[in-house]
């Protein structure tokens, strides 16, 4: 009677129905605003709820909202501050009692006292001793607390007094509590609901059998699990005990009793839920269509989630049942109205099967009847993505306060990128539009992906964004190829080849003229069909022709090359072929170790008569460099590269070749520093060991042929050496692949000259045969008498076999003093 018309309208709203609609957020702010205007204190609402629960059932849902601390309590406090209402610091109750239900072995309840911090969050709290409740030292803060505290009782024996709860009365007192939790981390809130025992009617081959859903034989309370977060406090009344005593004597009824039995049972639905296998329904009770859809209940569990699958025949109301199990006909009182429904087991099982088939995260589990554990964040998030895709056909129930919140799944169509040339690099900009309120720039997105788990990135406050697998894969590739400066992201022009297809996949990709020119240049290089000059006085093998073509394409593209064929496969002849191909464009320069410098002169004279090889040294060195022109090839040693560096770096060369380029593997040497200043249209390094013992050596070699491609040395070390993993190595391989060509002998065996193998059989002499046989028998004896097991015995066997093999070569390898001649040694000599 004290409520205004506006308040009554609000209280009569069905809170649970509004919660599932998209307008829920608007509804919450409407409530918040109304609370400010009415200036009611929270404690008054709690008191009204407890005193008027029976008269105004929907008030329960509304006051749930008030008592919850996260997230809406904080929002309400802020709105109150803005409107000049009561500030957070002045909230009257800065402490509260929470109740922790433990049902592992037997049912126990532990009260805990929490304090509200300045940040608006409740502390972990401390356990409350039941004695303090009994003696009145600790008071309750709500009427429900007081009813629960009143159930504490004192017991005693010879050793002293003890205190415990009257569990039946405590469970009844905690029905509807919003501060009851399943674990001491206070993350999984549990609902206690009042219930009566269910009467179950099962049809057998010869009749019907009646039974109860719980065991009892006296008045009291039974706690029955319905879901992971919902427990029934089954209150056993005198009527239930009376009915139990009746059925104890007669539980079975014949088939012909169905009509009268159905009538009798339906009358009992006012005091309990009836589940039956009757084929017909009671026309006096309102009949509704059963809901066959799958209900997925989720519960935070450790780092992940627990899941259990149900059906709810009465749609949004309990009970929760397993698909295809239980009674077909159900009669229950829902919100004060008696209802009945007939389940379709076949439909329930079909929908469960369809759901499992379309949810791979669940399909891999064999048993779907029990709880399923998803123990880590990644698998839990993947589950949520799959459930989101099925939301139109299923119901998903979370406990209060979701552990993971999925924004949405995003892919290339949500992403835009721009590339524009600045100096010698392409600057990259981009953004991911998640929705109208959230836009991430590319740097934020890449940082989140690096710290993410699987195909998910965490935004804030447990909110996650799902990325399609291909989208994340391509962004990770891009991230590995980017050079990250303080304010910009840069991409080396030569890396564009490793990002083939990215432009087509991104819905909105804007590039400038320089990017298009780089693409055309690369395409032209791939399309050219080079021809080995007829002036080359050598017949190249197929793999050598392939090497020449590759060098010619890279020269056309304008990038450097690392020819890393195995020793003996003809790296020199392939580079001479390219020198001939480019000879008319200017003078070339070759650096080689002193031991092979003159060999270069001889090879060029032998195979390339149109080239003019000049061994650099002696007098008039400056004149030699200045006068070098088309078809000239200057051959110099690495020692002269340092001593005459100014002469070499002041001239722009047509082609520069560093033979056995490991000579510059150390970036700190003077020779290496001089090499980095050399200028040429085309740079080639040859080495049979391009990586050698350390990736840092690879960086310096590539810094010569394609400066900047692998970034700064410290960044390269951090990404590929110090924190290397499989993915980073894979990206490095993809980045350098276009610029390095390596073939080993086993790959080109068919093209190499044949080798001849001659197998010579040697027969042992009689003395050797006798020695060997004696040694063999001794070996068997040693092994059989050895009491060692496992790996140690294997080593013993290996040792004995080794002795036998040695004896086959020469008996003196086993017994040094042996005088038996070796047949193998005789044949060898």
mmCIF file of C-alpha atoms in Angstrom, residues 108 243 314 347 382 390 407 437 478 599 632 640:
data_model
loop_
_atom_site.group_PDB
_atom_site.id
_atom_site.type_symbol
_atom_site.label_atom_id
_atom_site.label_comp_id
_atom_site.label_asym_id
_atom_site.label_seq_id
_atom_site.Cartn_x
_atom_site.Cartn_y
_atom_site.Cartn_z
ATOM 1 C CA UNK A 108 28.548 -27.811 5.330
ATOM 2 C CA UNK A 243 1.955 -40.269 1.165
ATOM 3 C CA UNK A 314 8.690 -25.684 -19.017
ATOM 4 C CA UNK A 347 12.942 -34.508 -30.493
ATOM 5 C CA UNK A 382 36.707 -21.542 -28.296
ATOM 6 C CA UNK A 390 24.375 -21.700 -32.172
ATOM 7 C CA UNK A 407 32.573 -9.308 -27.882
ATOM 8 C CA UNK A 437 32.041 1.769 -29.783
ATOM 9 C CA UNK A 478 52.750 -9.041 -40.803
ATOM 10 C CA UNK A 599 91.429 -19.282 -59.363
ATOM 11 C CA UNK A 632 85.754 -5.708 -66.747
ATOM 12 C CA UNK A 640 92.439 -5.247 -49.654
#
